[in-house]
Each structure stands twice: as C-alpha cells, then as structure tokens.
C-alpha cells in the first residue's frame, strides 16, 4: 500500500526500510510534520504514518480524507495527537503500536531519577573540568522511599518492578488495577493519597481529558516537600507553570521530564544555533534540579525495530482486511 511517512528522521527511515522487506509497501518519506498545512503532501496516499508531534486535528484529517487517505498508522503508543472523532466522521481508521518496549521508557524514567538524585549530570561536567569537589552533589538512598506510580499499564508495571528491586514502597493510582502490580505489593490509593504520601511520583498514564494537567497547583500543594516528580508520558499531564512555582518554592525538589506540553516546536530538532522563544521552557532549563530529555525515552534499538514492524503490519492488515486489531477505538478517549 502507498503510505506517506510524516516526521521522518534518518533513524525512522532506516528501521522502516528494513522492516518493509517483509511487507513491500510503497513508502514515501517526508521530513515535515503533519499539520493542516502539510496534509496536502499525502494526496493520493491511502495510508499515512505519523509520530507523536504530528497534528492530526479535525482540519488535517478532513484534508487527508478528501485526498484519499483511509488509514493512519501511528508509530507510537499514545494517540492524543489524533482527533479520533473527526477520523471516525471522515471514515479514516487509526491504529497504533500498543506495546513496543515498556522497558525502554521505564528504564529511561529510572535513569532520570538516578541522574537527579545523584546529580550525575553535574558530576560529569565537573569531573571533565578537573573539579572533584563533592559539595552540592549530596544525594539520598532510593531504598526505603515511597514511589507513587500514576498509571500501572505496561510501562508503569515495569517501573513498579524496577523500583521494587530498589527496595521501595509502592503506591499507585489507576482506575484499573493491575494484578501483577498487586502481587508485587503495590497499594492502590486515591490520587490525593498518592500525592500526599510519595517521595517520588512518576506518571505513566495516557493523556486524555481526565488526565490533562493531573499535576496542577492543587496536586502539588498536597505533595511532600522536596518530592521528586518524573514525567516520561505526555507533557500536558503537567501544568508547567504550576510546576515552576513548585520548584521555586522548593516544594518540588527534583523534576525529570522527557516530555513537555509545547514540545512540538522544540523536540526532535537541532535548535542549538537558535534562540529558544518558549520562555516557560527556558525557565525550566535554569533550575539546577531539573533534568530534561527530548522525548527519547522510547529511543532504543529494540523499540525502533518493534515500532517499525508493528506500524507496517498494521498497514498490511488494513490493506488485506480493511480493519486492524490495533485500531484505536473512540472509547479509548472517553475514560
Ligand atoms: P498502557 O495503556 O499500557 O497503560 C496506561 C495505564 O494508564 C492503564 O493502566 C490505564 O488504566 C491507566 N489510566 C487511564 N486513565 C488513567 C487515569 N485517569 N489516571 C491514572 N491512570 C490512568 O500504556 P503504556 O504503554 O504503559 O504507556 C503509557 C503512556 O506512556 C502512553 O500513553 C504514552 O503517553 C507514554 N509513552 C511515552 C513514551 C516516551 O518516549 N516518552 C513512549 C511510549 C509511551
């Protein structure tokens, strides 16, 4: 099937071309992100392949549909960037990669935690400068701390297993309990109890209306002073301005982010020769106790192989049966 691949980077192309040996789709790689202005690039393509910052809003979907697109194959697990209602109205089916490597994201989350706690980023820079002083690098034992996991699906469960290995007490909030987590000793509590009793809070739920700004000023007010907050899920789970206030007051002791609400204008590009126009993001970069990575938690060889394979298998399945087991259902955004 002819598929237009938006937001292509060299690594996407490498993995998709390799996986396509088994599928033989006609892939056309496009560098631009999908927006309502670039949708015309997909004219005549029955399938388009999108990533996390492509904007499949109502207008873009209408343009795609009018130009012949019937299938959107997401190269991601999250689907908050697609207007599913509009897709339904215009007869465009949407499929995702429900699971590729929960280990990639979970391990990166713990990497952020260790970097923040032991200040490895600062230690690395110091040692390269010949500065071996330890002042300012004091950390704490993670063993014995209480970790609150918001969302215990595939990634949250792996985080729970890793933190269990560290010897942590585990709390969680998820409308659906995960028996594997319960077996580990995870105690399910309300969001407010989780916020009030966790030393480390980590977000692993999807972005949907119910979780938008789940971390706001009110939630932060309930947290322990000096809490570690980690978000490797989606930027808009956090009200960034409220988090900045929390950092300034010391309520938030450490912040680790792999995602940012307005990341679409920043992430995945080399902007090192430009002035960053986003003042909120620029403020975040000034804190010594904030570590940010640019949506790279998923970025392992294992994950890219699986993403490429599932993305193309979804297109093959749609081509052969006009449906797809990994189709995202409208009910998925209603929760
Ligand atoms: P999953 O679907 O296996 O788990 C999500 C869990 O969140 C489910 O157990 C669900 O019941 C729960 N949930 C739903 N509504 C909730 C609410 N209101 N409060 C708390 N929990 C709620 O998804 P998976 O694979 O674990 O991924 C989680 C998220 O991680 C994705 O939605 C995506 O946004 C993000 N992600 C980030 C990546 C990165 O590179 N930074 C890569 C892959 C995923």
Tab-separated table of N, CA and C in Angstrom, residues 42-161:
chain	number	residue	atom	x	y	z
A	42	UNK	N	0.165	14.404	1.366
A	42	UNK	CA	-0.258	12.998	1.356
A	42	UNK	C	-1.328	12.725	0.290
A	43	UNK	N	-1.500	13.655	-0.620
A	43	UNK	CA	-2.544	13.468	-1.637
A	43	UNK	C	-2.315	12.162	-2.416
A	44	UNK	N	-3.362	11.353	-2.457
A	44	UNK	CA	-3.281	10.099	-3.205
A	44	UNK	C	-2.689	8.941	-2.420
A	45	UNK	N	-2.378	9.169	-1.142
A	45	UNK	CA	-1.839	8.077	-0.316
A	45	UNK	C	-2.964	7.485	0.544
A	46	UNK	N	-3.329	6.224	0.346
A	46	UNK	CA	-4.387	5.644	1.182
A	46	UNK	C	-3.982	5.502	2.649
A	47	UNK	N	-2.665	5.458	2.897
A	47	UNK	CA	-2.214	5.362	4.298
A	47	UNK	C	-1.217	6.477	4.599
A	48	UNK	N	-1.272	6.978	5.835
A	48	UNK	CA	-0.219	7.868	6.310
A	48	UNK	C	0.311	7.303	7.619
A	49	UNK	N	1.568	7.606	7.867
A	49	UNK	CA	2.230	7.066	9.049
A	49	UNK	C	2.715	8.270	9.873
A	50	UNK	N	2.282	8.348	11.131
A	50	UNK	CA	2.510	9.551	11.941
A	50	UNK	C	3.262	9.250	13.225
A	51	UNK	N	3.899	10.302	13.779
A	51	UNK	CA	4.575	10.176	15.068
A	51	UNK	C	3.944	11.156	16.064
A	52	UNK	N	4.560	11.280	17.235
A	52	UNK	CA	3.880	11.916	18.370
A	52	UNK	C	3.558	13.401	18.206
A	53	UNK	N	4.355	14.127	17.423
A	53	UNK	CA	4.079	15.555	17.298
A	53	UNK	C	3.419	15.933	15.982
A	54	UNK	N	3.015	14.939	15.200
A	54	UNK	CA	2.172	15.243	14.042
A	54	UNK	C	0.797	15.643	14.565
A	55	UNK	N	0.216	16.644	13.921
A	55	UNK	CA	-1.056	17.172	14.444
A	55	UNK	C	-2.213	16.756	13.555
A	56	UNK	N	-2.788	15.605	13.898
A	56	UNK	CA	-3.929	15.115	13.123
A	56	UNK	C	-5.204	15.672	13.749
A	57	UNK	N	-5.378	16.991	13.617
A	57	UNK	CA	-6.600	17.602	14.139
A	57	UNK	C	-7.705	17.478	13.079
A	58	UNK	N	-8.853	18.042	13.397
A	58	UNK	CA	-10.007	17.848	12.522
A	58	UNK	C	-9.732	18.325	11.091
A	59	UNK	N	-9.114	19.501	10.977
A	59	UNK	CA	-8.877	20.060	9.637
A	59	UNK	C	-7.896	19.184	8.857
A	60	UNK	N	-6.821	18.771	9.543
A	60	UNK	CA	-5.822	17.934	8.863
A	60	UNK	C	-6.454	16.616	8.420
A	61	UNK	N	-7.271	16.043	9.283
A	61	UNK	CA	-7.898	14.754	8.941
A	61	UNK	C	-8.865	14.918	7.772
A	62	UNK	N	-9.627	15.999	7.785
A	62	UNK	CA	-10.551	16.235	6.661
A	62	UNK	C	-9.768	16.344	5.355
A	63	UNK	N	-8.653	17.082	5.395
A	63	UNK	CA	-7.843	17.246	4.180
A	63	UNK	C	-7.268	15.903	3.730
A	64	UNK	N	-6.788	15.126	4.701
A	64	UNK	CA	-6.248	13.803	4.348
A	64	UNK	C	-7.337	12.953	3.706
A	65	UNK	N	-8.517	12.928	4.343
A	65	UNK	CA	-9.610	12.074	3.851
A	65	UNK	C	-10.033	12.498	2.447
A	66	UNK	N	-10.141	13.808	2.234
A	66	UNK	CA	-10.572	14.301	0.919
A	66	UNK	C	-9.541	13.982	-0.156
A	67	UNK	N	-8.277	13.808	0.279
A	67	UNK	CA	-7.214	13.496	-0.693
A	67	UNK	C	-6.983	11.981	-0.802
A	68	UNK	N	-7.853	11.187	-0.163
A	68	UNK	CA	-7.809	9.737	-0.393
A	68	UNK	C	-7.256	8.887	0.736
A	69	UNK	N	-6.916	9.501	1.867
A	69	UNK	CA	-6.362	8.691	2.964
A	69	UNK	C	-7.492	7.986	3.721
A	70	UNK	N	-7.255	6.682	4.003
A	70	UNK	CA	-8.262	5.913	4.732
A	70	UNK	C	-7.702	5.303	6.014
A	71	UNK	N	-6.378	5.404	6.166
A	71	UNK	CA	-5.760	4.716	7.309
A	71	UNK	C	-4.601	5.533	7.859
A	72	UNK	N	-4.609	5.732	9.179
A	72	UNK	CA	-3.474	6.374	9.855
A	72	UNK	C	-2.793	5.317	10.710
A	73	UNK	N	-1.535	5.068	10.419
A	73	UNK	CA	-0.759	4.108	11.205
A	73	UNK	C	0.218	4.891	12.079
A	74	UNK	N	-0.067	4.920	13.370
A	74	UNK	CA	0.776	5.693	14.290
A	74	UNK	C	2.026	4.893	14.647
A	75	UNK	N	3.166	5.593	14.694
A	75	UNK	CA	4.401	4.931	15.130
A	75	UNK	C	4.573	5.152	16.643
A	76	UNK	N	3.498	5.183	17.359
A	76	UNK	CA	3.558	5.466	18.801
A	76	UNK	C	2.459	4.698	19.516
A	77	UNK	N	2.599	4.665	20.856
A	77	UNK	CA	1.550	4.065	21.684
A	77	UNK	C	0.471	5.115	21.965
A	78	UNK	N	0.916	6.330	22.308
A	78	UNK	CA	-0.037	7.411	22.597
A	78	UNK	C	-0.728	7.878	21.317
A	79	UNK	N	-1.960	8.361	21.463
A	79	UNK	CA	-2.731	8.785	20.280
A	79	UNK	C	-3.465	10.095	20.548
A	80	UNK	N	-2.984	10.851	21.542
A	80	UNK	CA	-3.635	12.099	21.935
A	80	UNK	C	-3.543	13.175	20.856
A	81	UNK	N	-2.654	12.982	19.871
A	81	UNK	CA	-2.484	13.980	18.802
A	81	UNK	C	-3.409	13.727	17.611
A	82	UNK	N	-4.305	12.759	17.744
A	82	UNK	CA	-5.236	12.454	16.658
A	82	UNK	C	-6.656	12.730	17.142
A	83	UNK	N	-7.407	13.498	16.359
A	83	UNK	CA	-8.819	13.737	16.678
A	83	UNK	C	-9.602	12.509	16.204
A	84	UNK	N	-9.824	11.583	17.135
A	84	UNK	CA	-10.445	10.310	16.768
A	84	UNK	C	-11.891	10.489	16.307
A	85	UNK	N	-12.561	11.484	16.892
A	85	UNK	CA	-13.958	11.715	16.486
A	85	UNK	C	-13.996	12.150	15.028
A	86	UNK	N	-13.077	13.073	14.677
A	86	UNK	CA	-13.024	13.529	13.285
A	86	UNK	C	-12.653	12.370	12.375
A	87	UNK	N	-11.707	11.543	12.819
A	87	UNK	CA	-11.296	10.398	11.998
A	87	UNK	C	-12.507	9.505	11.734
A	88	UNK	N	-13.298	9.262	12.766
A	88	UNK	CA	-14.498	8.438	12.614
A	88	UNK	C	-15.463	9.053	11.609
A	89	UNK	N	-15.655	10.374	11.738
A	89	UNK	CA	-16.604	11.063	10.841
A	89	UNK	C	-16.160	10.986	9.387
A	90	UNK	N	-14.841	11.062	9.152
A	90	UNK	CA	-14.350	11.078	7.770
A	90	UNK	C	-13.935	9.689	7.280
A	91	UNK	N	-14.274	8.668	8.069
A	91	UNK	CA	-14.030	7.289	7.624
A	91	UNK	C	-12.549	6.917	7.572
A	92	UNK	N	-11.752	7.551	8.440
A	92	UNK	CA	-10.319	7.224	8.487
A	92	UNK	C	-10.070	6.370	9.735
A	93	UNK	N	-9.517	5.177	9.525
A	93	UNK	CA	-9.215	4.326	10.684
A	93	UNK	C	-7.827	4.675	11.217
A	94	UNK	N	-7.672	4.508	12.526
A	94	UNK	CA	-6.418	4.879	13.180
A	94	UNK	C	-5.920	3.675	13.979
A	95	UNK	N	-4.663	3.303	13.745
A	95	UNK	CA	-4.083	2.205	14.530
A	95	UNK	C	-2.795	2.693	15.177
A	96	UNK	N	-2.403	2.048	16.254
A	96	UNK	CA	-1.200	2.468	16.981
A	96	UNK	C	-0.316	1.253	17.242
A	97	UNK	N	0.789	1.498	17.902
A	97	UNK	CA	1.674	0.406	18.328
A	97	UNK	C	1.459	0.271	19.834
A	98	UNK	N	0.543	-0.620	20.232
A	98	UNK	CA	0.139	-0.595	21.640
A	98	UNK	C	1.287	-0.920	22.592
A	99	UNK	N	2.191	-1.790	22.151
A	99	UNK	CA	3.307	-2.135	23.042
A	99	UNK	C	4.544	-2.341	22.195
A	100	UNK	N	5.611	-1.595	22.488
A	100	UNK	CA	6.841	-1.916	21.759
A	100	UNK	C	7.955	-2.272	22.711
A	101	UNK	N	8.280	-1.362	23.598
A	101	UNK	CA	9.212	-1.757	24.654
A	101	UNK	C	8.903	-0.941	25.882
A	102	UNK	N	8.081	-1.485	26.764
A	102	UNK	CA	7.832	-0.753	28.010
A	102	UNK	C	9.130	-0.585	28.790
A	103	UNK	N	10.106	-1.487	28.529
A	103	UNK	CA	11.395	-1.423	29.245
A	103	UNK	C	12.132	-0.146	28.874
A	104	UNK	N	12.067	0.215	27.570
A	104	UNK	CA	12.793	1.411	27.124
A	104	UNK	C	12.353	2.621	27.944
A	105	UNK	N	11.043	2.834	28.042
A	105	UNK	CA	10.522	4.028	28.715
A	105	UNK	C	10.734	3.923	30.228
A	106	UNK	N	10.479	2.734	30.768
A	106	UNK	CA	10.633	2.558	32.223
A	106	UNK	C	12.090	2.754	32.631
A	107	UNK	N	13.016	2.182	31.869
A	107	UNK	CA	14.440	2.297	32.225
A	107	UNK	C	14.902	3.756	32.107
A	108	UNK	N	14.395	4.468	31.114
A	108	UNK	CA	14.770	5.877	30.969
A	108	UNK	C	14.244	6.698	32.154
A	109	UNK	N	13.045	6.352	32.581
A	109	UNK	CA	12.456	7.040	33.742
A	109	UNK	C	13.355	6.892	34.965
A	110	UNK	N	13.818	5.677	35.178
A	110	UNK	CA	14.685	5.424	36.334
A	110	UNK	C	16.043	6.098	36.120
A	111	UNK	N	16.463	6.185	34.854
A	111	UNK	CA	17.692	6.921	34.539
A	111	UNK	C	17.573	8.384	34.947
A	112	UNK	N	16.436	8.978	34.667
A	112	UNK	CA	16.211	10.377	35.078
A	112	UNK	C	16.261	10.502	36.596
A	113	UNK	N	15.628	9.525	37.271
A	113	UNK	CA	15.597	9.550	38.739
A	113	UNK	C	17.016	9.508	39.309
A	114	UNK	N	17.819	8.594	38.811
A	114	UNK	CA	19.185	8.452	39.329
A	114	UNK	C	20.032	9.677	38.982
A	115	UNK	N	19.817	10.210	37.787
A	115	UNK	CA	20.565	11.412	37.388
A	115	UNK	C	20.262	12.556	38.340
A	116	UNK	N	18.969	12.728	38.645
A	116	UNK	CA	18.564	13.826	39.523
A	116	UNK	C	19.074	13.621	40.945
A	117	UNK	N	18.847	12.427	41.467
A	117	UNK	CA	19.162	12.171	42.865
A	117	UNK	C	20.660	12.253	43.115
A	118	UNK	N	21.457	11.632	42.240
A	118	UNK	CA	22.908	11.598	42.466
A	118	UNK	C	23.633	12.692	41.683
A	119	UNK	N	22.832	13.519	40.994
A	119	UNK	CA	23.369	14.699	40.282
A	119	UNK	C	24.480	14.300	39.311
A	120	UNK	N	24.215	13.238	38.594
A	120	UNK	CA	25.225	12.667	37.697
A	120	UNK	C	25.554	13.638	36.562
A	121	UNK	N	24.538	14.392	36.122
A	121	UNK	CA	24.786	15.389	35.066
A	121	UNK	C	25.800	16.439	35.529
A	122	UNK	N	25.665	16.869	36.770
A	122	UNK	CA	26.570	17.900	37.284
A	122	UNK	C	27.943	17.293	37.566
A	123	UNK	N	27.948	16.066	38.090
A	123	UNK	CA	29.219	15.404	38.393
A	123	UNK	C	30.018	15.179	37.102
A	124	UNK	N	29.346	14.800	36.055
A	124	UNK	CA	30.003	14.546	34.758
A	124	UNK	C	30.708	15.815	34.276
A	125	UNK	N	29.967	16.933	34.347
A	125	UNK	CA	30.545	18.202	33.878
A	125	UNK	C	31.719	18.626	34.766
A	126	UNK	N	31.568	18.436	36.072
A	126	UNK	CA	32.633	18.843	36.997
A	126	UNK	C	33.922	18.069	36.748
A	127	UNK	N	33.783	16.747	36.650
A	127	UNK	CA	34.979	15.905	36.520
A	127	UNK	C	35.721	16.245	35.232
A	128	UNK	N	35.001	16.552	34.186
A	128	UNK	CA	35.656	16.940	32.920
A	128	UNK	C	36.431	18.248	33.049
A	129	UNK	N	36.029	19.070	34.036
A	129	UNK	CA	36.711	20.345	34.286
A	129	UNK	C	37.824	20.182	35.309
A	130	UNK	N	38.032	18.954	35.755
A	130	UNK	CA	39.046	18.727	36.785
A	130	UNK	C	38.580	19.139	38.167
A	131	UNK	N	37.274	19.268	38.359
A	131	UNK	CA	36.716	19.652	39.657
A	131	UNK	C	36.159	18.391	40.326
A	132	UNK	N	36.866	17.936	41.363
A	132	UNK	CA	36.466	16.698	42.026
A	132	UNK	C	35.815	16.964	43.380
A	133	UNK	N	35.425	18.202	43.647
A	133	UNK	CA	34.759	18.524	44.913
A	133	UNK	C	33.361	17.906	44.926
A	134	UNK	N	32.919	17.490	46.109
A	134	UNK	CA	31.610	16.837	46.224
A	134	UNK	C	30.509	17.778	46.714
A	135	UNK	N	30.879	18.997	47.137
A	135	UNK	CA	29.856	19.929	47.637
A	135	UNK	C	28.758	20.098	46.587
A	136	UNK	N	27.522	20.005	47.020
A	136	UNK	CA	26.408	20.191	46.093
A	136	UNK	C	25.973	18.913	45.393
A	137	UNK	N	26.704	17.814	45.623
A	137	UNK	CA	26.336	16.566	44.935
A	137	UNK	C	25.651	15.563	45.863
A	138	UNK	N	25.314	16.013	47.072
A	138	UNK	CA	24.746	15.083	48.052
A	138	UNK	C	23.409	14.518	47.561
A	139	UNK	N	23.289	13.202	47.597
A	139	UNK	CA	22.039	12.550	47.173
A	139	UNK	C	21.348	11.897	48.350
A	140	UNK	N	20.427	10.969	48.042
A	140	UNK	CA	19.770	10.199	49.110
A	140	UNK	C	19.591	8.763	48.616
A	141	UNK	N	19.417	7.839	49.568
A	141	UNK	CA	19.159	6.445	49.181
A	141	UNK	C	17.741	6.329	48.632
A	142	UNK	N	17.607	5.677	47.502
A	142	UNK	CA	16.259	5.436	46.969
A	142	UNK	C	15.599	4.298	47.750
A	143	UNK	N	16.404	3.365	48.213
A	143	UNK	CA	15.926	2.264	49.061
A	143	UNK	C	15.071	2.829	50.204
A	144	UNK	N	13.901	2.244	50.383
A	144	UNK	CA	13.058	2.664	51.502
A	144	UNK	C	12.138	3.836	51.212
A	145	UNK	N	12.303	4.453	50.046
A	145	UNK	CA	11.424	5.586	49.702
A	145	UNK	C	10.083	5.059	49.164
A	146	UNK	N	9.096	5.931	49.181
A	146	UNK	CA	7.781	5.564	48.651
A	146	UNK	C	7.625	6.140	47.253
A	147	UNK	N	7.342	5.252	46.316
A	147	UNK	CA	7.182	5.672	44.921
A	147	UNK	C	5.701	5.612	44.566
A	148	UNK	N	5.166	6.699	44.044
A	148	UNK	CA	3.764	6.742	43.603
A	148	UNK	C	3.704	6.679	42.089
A	149	UNK	N	3.054	5.659	41.583
A	149	UNK	CA	3.001	5.451	40.128
A	149	UNK	C	1.587	5.777	39.641
A	150	UNK	N	1.490	6.755	38.764
A	150	UNK	CA	0.180	7.138	38.223
A	150	UNK	C	0.041	6.444	36.865
A	151	UNK	N	-0.763	5.401	36.828
A	151	UNK	CA	-0.912	4.604	35.597
A	151	UNK	C	-0.039	3.366	35.668
A	152	UNK	N	-0.681	2.224	35.930
A	152	UNK	CA	0.092	0.974	36.043
A	152	UNK	C	-0.239	0.039	34.886
A	153	UNK	N	-0.139	0.578	33.673
A	153	UNK	CA	-0.250	-0.264	32.480
A	153	UNK	C	1.099	-0.915	32.226
A	154	UNK	N	1.434	-1.031	30.946
A	154	UNK	CA	2.657	-1.772	30.607
A	154	UNK	C	3.921	-1.089	31.160
A	155	UNK	N	4.014	0.226	30.948
A	155	UNK	CA	5.231	0.926	31.392
A	155	UNK	C	5.236	1.060	32.918
A	156	UNK	N	4.101	1.467	33.473
A	156	UNK	CA	4.008	1.623	34.930
A	156	UNK	C	4.347	0.333	35.658
A	157	UNK	N	3.926	-0.790	35.090
A	157	UNK	CA	4.232	-2.087	35.734
A	157	UNK	C	5.744	-2.351	35.750
A	158	UNK	N	6.417	-2.032	34.629
A	158	UNK	CA	7.880	-2.260	34.603
A	158	UNK	C	8.569	-1.325	35.600
A	159	UNK	N	8.092	-0.086	35.674
A	159	UNK	CA	8.655	0.841	36.675
A	159	UNK	C	8.461	0.261	38.081
A	160	UNK	N	7.275	-0.286	38.327
A	160	UNK	CA	6.997	-0.874	39.650
A	160	UNK	C	7.991	-2.003	39.943
A	161	UNK	N	8.240	-2.845	38.942
A	161	UNK	CA	9.176	-3.964	39.155
A	161	UNK	C	10.584	-3.451	39.472
